[in-house]
PDB file of C-alpha atoms in Angstrom:
ATOM      1  CA  MET A   1       2.451 -11.436 -17.212  1.00 73.00           C
ATOM      2  CA  SER A   2       1.770  -7.756 -15.548  1.00 75.00           C
ATOM      3  CA  ALA A   3       0.225  -9.311 -12.731  1.00 81.00           C
ATOM      4  CA  VAL A   4       2.888 -11.477 -11.809  1.00 84.00           C
ATOM      5  CA  SER A   5       6.104  -9.006 -12.232  1.00 83.00           C
ATOM      6  CA  ASN A   6       3.276  -5.806 -10.050  1.00 83.00           C
ATOM      7  CA  GLY A   7       2.459  -8.756  -7.268  1.00 87.00           C
ATOM      8  CA  ALA A   8       6.148  -9.620  -6.607  1.00 88.00           C
ATOM      9  CA  PHE A   9       7.422  -5.714  -6.449  1.00 84.00           C
ATOM     10  CA  GLY A  10       4.055  -5.554  -4.507  1.00 86.00           C
ATOM     11  CA  ALA A  11       4.714  -8.238  -1.964  1.00 90.00           C
ATOM     12  CA  VAL A  12       8.282  -7.210  -1.322  1.00 90.00           C
ATOM     13  CA  GLY A  13       7.362  -3.190  -1.602  1.00 86.00           C
ATOM     14  CA  ASN A  14       4.832  -3.828   1.152  1.00 88.00           C
ATOM     15  CA  THR A  15       6.757  -6.054   2.761  1.00 92.00           C
ATOM     16  CA  GLY A  16       9.462  -3.017   3.593  1.00 89.00           C
ATOM     17  CA  VAL A  17       6.665  -0.721   4.033  1.00 87.00           C
ATOM     18  CA  TYR A  18       5.569  -3.321   6.933  1.00 90.00           C
ATOM     19  CA  LEU A  19       9.570  -2.653   8.181  1.00 93.00           C
ATOM     20  CA  ALA A  20       9.401   0.818   8.110  1.00 88.00           C
ATOM     21  CA  THR A  21       6.546   2.100   9.500  1.00 86.00           C
ATOM     22  CA  THR A  22       6.433  -0.711  12.869  1.00 88.00           C
ATOM     23  CA  ASP A  23       9.003  -0.349  15.277  1.00 90.00           C
ATOM     24  CA  GLN A  24      11.072  -3.030  15.555  1.00 93.00           C
ATOM     25  CA  GLN A  25      10.253  -4.599  18.544  1.00 93.00           C
ATOM     26  CA  ASP A  26       6.946  -4.982  16.905  1.00 91.00           C
ATOM     27  CA  TRP A  27       7.756  -7.172  14.000  1.00 93.00           C
ATOM     28  CA  SER A  28       6.648 -10.639  13.804  1.00 94.00           C
ATOM     29  CA  VAL A  29       6.643 -13.103  10.896  1.00 95.00           C
ATOM     30  CA  GLN A  30       2.768 -12.593  10.464  1.00 95.00           C
ATOM     31  CA  GLY A  31       3.475  -9.103  10.311  1.00 93.00           C
ATOM     32  CA  ALA A  32       5.980  -9.832   7.204  1.00 95.00           C
ATOM     33  CA  ALA A  33       3.861 -12.481   5.886  1.00 95.00           C
ATOM     34  CA  ALA A  34       0.410 -10.082   6.484  1.00 94.00           C
ATOM     35  CA  ALA A  35       2.091  -7.700   4.306  1.00 92.00           C
ATOM     36  CA  ALA A  36       3.398  -9.222   1.544  1.00 94.00           C
ATOM     37  CA  ALA A  37       0.259 -10.521   0.989  1.00 95.00           C
ATOM     38  CA  GLY A  38      -1.588  -7.797   1.013  1.00 92.00           C
ATOM     39  CA  GLY A  39       1.232  -5.813  -1.061  1.00 89.00           C
ATOM     40  CA  ALA A  40       0.364  -9.161  -4.057  1.00 92.00           C
ATOM     41  CA  VAL A  41      -2.799  -8.869  -3.756  1.00 93.00           C
ATOM     42  CA  ALA A  42      -2.669  -4.446  -4.474  1.00 90.00           C
ATOM     43  CA  GLY A  43       0.024  -5.452  -6.735  1.00 86.00           C
ATOM     44  CA  ALA A  44      -1.048  -8.126  -8.655  1.00 88.00           C
ATOM     45  CA  ALA A  45      -4.810  -6.942  -9.451  1.00 88.00           C
ATOM     46  CA  GLY A  46      -4.142  -3.108  -9.586  1.00 83.00           C
ATOM     47  CA  ALA A  47      -2.139  -4.125 -12.546  1.00 80.00           C
ATOM     48  CA  GLN A  48      -4.817  -5.066 -14.116  1.00 84.00           C
ATOM     49  CA  GLY A  49      -6.846  -1.482 -14.448  1.00 79.00           C
ATOM     50  CA  GLY A  50      -5.692  -0.553 -18.109  1.00 76.00           C
ATOM     51  CA  HIS A  51      -6.660  -3.784 -18.991  1.00 71.00           C
ATOM     52  CA  LEU A  52      -9.828  -4.241 -18.731  1.00 80.00           C
ATOM     53  CA  ALA A  53     -10.196  -0.487 -19.868  1.00 77.00           C
ATOM     54  CA  LYS A  54      -8.865  -1.263 -22.738  1.00 78.00           C
ATOM     55  CA  HIS A  55     -12.341  -3.520 -23.701  1.00 82.00           C
ATOM     56  CA  ILE A  56     -14.676  -1.121 -22.390  1.00 83.00           C
ATOM     57  CA  GLU A  57     -16.612   1.079 -24.355  1.00 83.00           C
ATOM     58  CA  GLY A  58     -17.253   4.920 -23.332  1.00 82.00           C
ATOM     59  CA  PRO A  59     -14.565   7.244 -22.077  1.00 81.00           C
ATOM     60  CA  ARG A  60     -16.992   7.407 -18.938  1.00 84.00           C
ATOM     61  CA  TRP A  61     -16.902   3.923 -18.269  1.00 86.00           C
ATOM     62  CA  GLN A  62     -13.004   3.601 -19.281  1.00 85.00           C
ATOM     63  CA  GLY A  63     -11.874   5.919 -17.017  1.00 84.00           C
ATOM     64  CA  ALA A  64     -14.295   4.398 -14.229  1.00 88.00           C
ATOM     65  CA  VAL A  65     -12.430   0.644 -14.954  1.00 87.00           C
ATOM     66  CA  GLU A  66      -9.190   2.410 -15.354  1.00 85.00           C
ATOM     67  CA  PHE A  67      -9.159   4.643 -11.794  1.00 88.00           C
ATOM     68  CA  GLY A  68     -12.013   1.827  -9.926  1.00 90.00           C
ATOM     69  CA  VAL A  69      -9.875  -0.851 -10.778  1.00 89.00           C
ATOM     70  CA  PRO A  70      -6.603   0.086  -9.082  1.00 87.00           C
ATOM     71  CA  ALA A  71      -8.376   1.974  -6.089  1.00 89.00           C
ATOM     72  CA  ALA A  72     -10.320  -1.088  -5.403  1.00 92.00           C
ATOM     73  CA  ALA A  73      -7.205  -3.443  -5.177  1.00 90.00           C
ATOM     74  CA  GLU A  74      -5.261  -1.229  -2.848  1.00 88.00           C
ATOM     75  CA  VAL A  75      -8.323  -0.832   0.110  1.00 93.00           C
ATOM     76  CA  ALA A  76      -9.021  -5.762  -1.619  1.00 93.00           C
ATOM     77  CA  GLY A  77      -4.260  -5.828  -0.715  1.00 91.00           C
ATOM     78  CA  SER A  78      -4.789  -3.119   2.867  1.00 90.00           C
ATOM     79  CA  LEU A  79      -8.110  -5.420   3.429  1.00 93.00           C
ATOM     80  CA  VAL A  80      -6.115  -8.823   3.006  1.00 95.00           C
ATOM     81  CA  GLN A  81      -3.509  -7.586   5.308  1.00 91.00           C
ATOM     82  CA  ALA A  82      -5.174  -6.004   8.019  1.00 91.00           C
ATOM     83  CA  GLY A  83      -6.642  -9.802   8.354  1.00 92.00           C
ATOM     84  CA  LEU A  84      -4.041 -11.646   8.297  1.00 94.00           C
ATOM     85  CA  ASP A  85      -1.400  -9.399  10.157  1.00 89.00           C
ATOM     86  CA  ASP A  86      -1.315 -10.103  14.221  1.00 78.00           C
ATOM     87  CA  SER A  87      -1.521  -6.391  15.413  1.00 76.00           C
ATOM     88  CA  ASP A  88      -4.198  -4.186  16.627  1.00 78.00           C
ATOM     89  CA  GLU A  89      -4.830  -1.778  14.366  1.00 79.00           C
ATOM     90  CA  GLY A  90      -7.747  -1.899  12.593  1.00 81.00           C
ATOM     91  CA  TYR A  91      -8.357  -1.252   9.051  1.00 86.00           C
ATOM     92  CA  GLY A  92     -11.015   2.150   8.974  1.00 86.00           C
ATOM     93  CA  VAL A  93     -12.440   4.371   6.507  1.00 90.00           C
ATOM     94  CA  ASP A  94     -10.090   6.529   6.734  1.00 86.00           C
ATOM     95  CA  ASP A  95      -7.662   4.570   5.731  1.00 86.00           C
ATOM     96  CA  GLY A  96      -9.652   2.797   2.732  1.00 89.00           C
ATOM     97  CA  LEU A  97      -9.598   5.966   1.166  1.00 90.00           C
ATOM     98  CA  LEU A  98      -6.384   6.934   1.516  1.00 87.00           C
ATOM     99  CA  ASP A  99      -5.729   3.793  -0.178  1.00 87.00           C
ATOM    100  CA  ALA A 100      -8.160   4.150  -2.693  1.00 89.00           C
ATOM    101  CA  VAL A 101      -6.460   7.527  -3.882  1.00 87.00           C
ATOM    102  CA  GLY A 102      -3.445   6.410  -3.699  1.00 84.00           C
ATOM    103  CA  GLY A 103      -4.370   3.153  -5.721  1.00 82.00           C
ATOM    104  CA  ALA A 104      -6.042   5.764  -8.636  1.00 85.00           C
ATOM    105  CA  ALA A 105      -2.968   8.215  -8.480  1.00 82.00           C
ATOM    106  CA  LEU A 106      -1.172   5.214  -9.709  1.00 78.00           C
ATOM    107  CA  ALA A 107      -3.367   4.581 -12.581  1.00 76.00           C
ATOM    108  CA  LYS A 108      -1.793   6.576 -15.077  1.00 71.00           C
ATOM    109  CA  PHE A 109       1.303   5.232 -14.381  1.00 64.00           C
ATOM    110  CA  PRO A 110       3.166   3.887 -17.654  1.00 58.00           C
ATOM    111  CA  GLY A 111       2.831  -0.041 -17.871  1.00 61.00           C
ATOM    112  CA  ALA A 112       4.514  -2.454 -19.606  1.00 52.00           C
ATOM    113  CA  GLU A 113       3.358  -1.823 -23.081  1.00 59.00           C
ATOM    114  CA  GLN A 114       3.745   1.756 -23.375  1.00 57.00           C
ATOM    115  CA  LEU A 115       7.367   1.233 -22.457  1.00 56.00           C
ATOM    116  CA  THR A 116       7.822  -1.019 -25.788  1.00 60.00           C
ATOM    117  CA  TRP A 117       8.007   0.557 -29.239  1.00 59.00           C
ATOM    118  CA  SER A 118       6.545  -2.934 -30.762  1.00 65.00           C
ATOM    119  CA  GLY A 119       3.738  -3.115 -28.452  1.00 67.00           C
ATOM    120  CA  ARG A 120       4.959  -6.602 -27.780  1.00 68.00           C
ATOM    121  CA  PRO A 121       6.608  -5.840 -24.501  1.00 66.00           C
ATOM    122  CA  SER A 122       9.279  -8.742 -23.103  1.00 69.00           C
ATOM    123  CA  TRP A 123       9.025  -9.880 -19.588  1.00 62.00           C
ATOM    124  CA  GLY A 124      12.472  -7.139 -19.052  1.00 69.00           C
ATOM    125  CA  ALA A 125       9.540  -4.640 -19.854  1.00 65.00           C
ATOM    126  CA  HIS A 126       7.608  -5.588 -17.635  1.00 63.00           C
ATOM    127  CA  VAL A 127      10.061  -5.857 -14.570  1.00 68.00           C
ATOM    128  CA  GLY A 128      10.910  -2.428 -15.266  1.00 67.00           C
ATOM    129  CA  ALA A 129       7.109  -1.388 -15.787  1.00 65.00           C
ATOM    130  CA  ALA A 130       6.237  -3.092 -12.112  1.00 69.00           C
ATOM    131  CA  TYR A 131       9.784  -1.579 -10.656  1.00 64.00           C
ATOM    132  CA  ALA A 132       8.988   1.745 -11.886  1.00 69.00           C
ATOM    133  CA  GLY A 133       5.509   1.590  -9.873  1.00 69.00           C
ATOM    134  CA  GLU A 134       6.385  -0.040  -6.473  1.00 72.00           C
ATOM    135  CA  HIS A 135       8.383   3.180  -6.382  1.00 67.00           C
ATOM    136  CA  ALA A 136       5.729   5.256  -6.973  1.00 72.00           C
ATOM    137  CA  GLY A 137       3.324   3.580  -4.798  1.00 73.00           C
ATOM    138  CA  LEU A 138       6.277   3.712  -2.168  1.00 74.00           C
ATOM    139  CA  GLY A 139       6.169   7.316  -2.467  1.00 76.00           C
ATOM    140  CA  VAL A 140       2.023   7.534  -2.532  1.00 77.00           C
ATOM    141  CA  ASP A 141       2.511   4.532   0.767  1.00 78.00           C
ATOM    142  CA  ALA A 142       4.720   7.471   2.363  1.00 81.00           C
ATOM    143  CA  ILE A 143       2.484  10.496   2.341  1.00 82.00           C
ATOM    144  CA  LYS A 144      -0.234   8.217   3.295  1.00 80.00           C
ATOM    145  CA  TYR A 145       2.083   7.887   6.443  1.00 82.00           C
ATOM    146  CA  VAL A 146       2.721  11.313   7.396  1.00 86.00           C
ATOM    147  CA  ILE A 147      -0.899  12.120   6.802  1.00 84.00           C
ATOM    148  CA  GLU A 148      -1.555   8.867   9.053  1.00 80.00           C
ATOM    149  CA  GLU A 149       0.765  10.225  11.220  1.00 83.00           C
ATOM    150  CA  VAL A 150      -0.274  13.957  11.491  1.00 86.00           C
ATOM    151  CA  THR A 151      -3.976  13.414  11.847  1.00 82.00           C
ATOM    152  CA  GLN A 152      -3.184  10.838  14.966  1.00 77.00           C
ATOM    153  CA  PRO A 153      -4.576  12.134  17.894  1.00 73.00           C
ATOM    154  CA  ASP A 154      -1.381  12.581  20.787  1.00 70.00           C
ATOM    155  CA  PRO A 155      -1.621   9.986  23.617  1.00 69.00           C
ATOM    156  CA  GLU A 156      -2.612  11.071  26.709  1.00 70.00           C
ATOM    157  CA  PRO A 157       0.730  11.915  28.611  1.00 69.00           C
ATOM    158  CA  ALA A 158       1.267   9.192  31.886  1.00 65.00           C
ATOM    159  CA  PRO A 159      -0.876  10.772  35.035  1.00 71.00           C
ATOM    160  CA  ALA A 160       1.757  12.501  37.446  1.00 68.00           C
ATOM    161  CA  PRO A 161       2.479  10.468  40.270  1.00 66.00           C
ATOM    162  CA  SER A 162       0.328  11.509  43.607  1.00 65.00           C
ATOM    163  CA  SER A 163       2.572  12.776  46.050  1.00 60.00           C
ATOM    164  CA  GLU A 164       1.124  10.166  48.525  1.00 59.00           C
ATOM    165  CA  ALA A 165       2.857   7.580  46.315  1.00 56.00           C
ATOM    166  CA  ALA A 166       6.607   6.700  46.537  1.00 55.00           C
ATOM    167  CA  ALA A 167       9.046   8.093  44.665  1.00 56.00           C
ATOM    168  CA  PRO A 168      11.874   5.212  42.799  1.00 59.00           C
ATOM    169  CA  GLY A 169      14.347   4.369  44.689  1.00 60.00           C
ATOM    170  CA  ASP A 170      12.583   5.752  48.187  1.00 55.00           C
ATOM    171  CA  ALA A 171      12.434   3.232  51.279  1.00 57.00           C
ATOM    172  CA  GLN A 172       9.007   1.816  51.722  1.00 52.00           C
TER     173      GLN A 172
END
């Protein structure tokens, strides 16, 4: 159930991030669908880290799985989005590192099992955990967006018109 609920919230949340961080004139159905697909992959796969870690012997390997699966899921989701998206932006190593750190940072966010007393979470507990996790993920996405905006070089200013060129509105 956690894969379904986290995948659904990941799709919706990632589409919202796409709409919020893309200029409106650049929006496209393909871009929004790519964001939804990437968010679904990241949400569904990332939610499995804690489940898989329970079956691993040794705390070192448990930690590697618990943090590594969500980190890899975020990168995989972004690769899916980049592969399906119609924008000119590529997906580089720096993007992958930010995604991996963000995914690992969310690894300890409580899942549905931690939100119930019985140990057998209901569908509502899964939805609640996914909703809360997606809100935390949006915070991580906001930090990633700010880092990307701060570290991007400023675009080159347009060259000044030469003195020989006519000014707009001049008769030629």
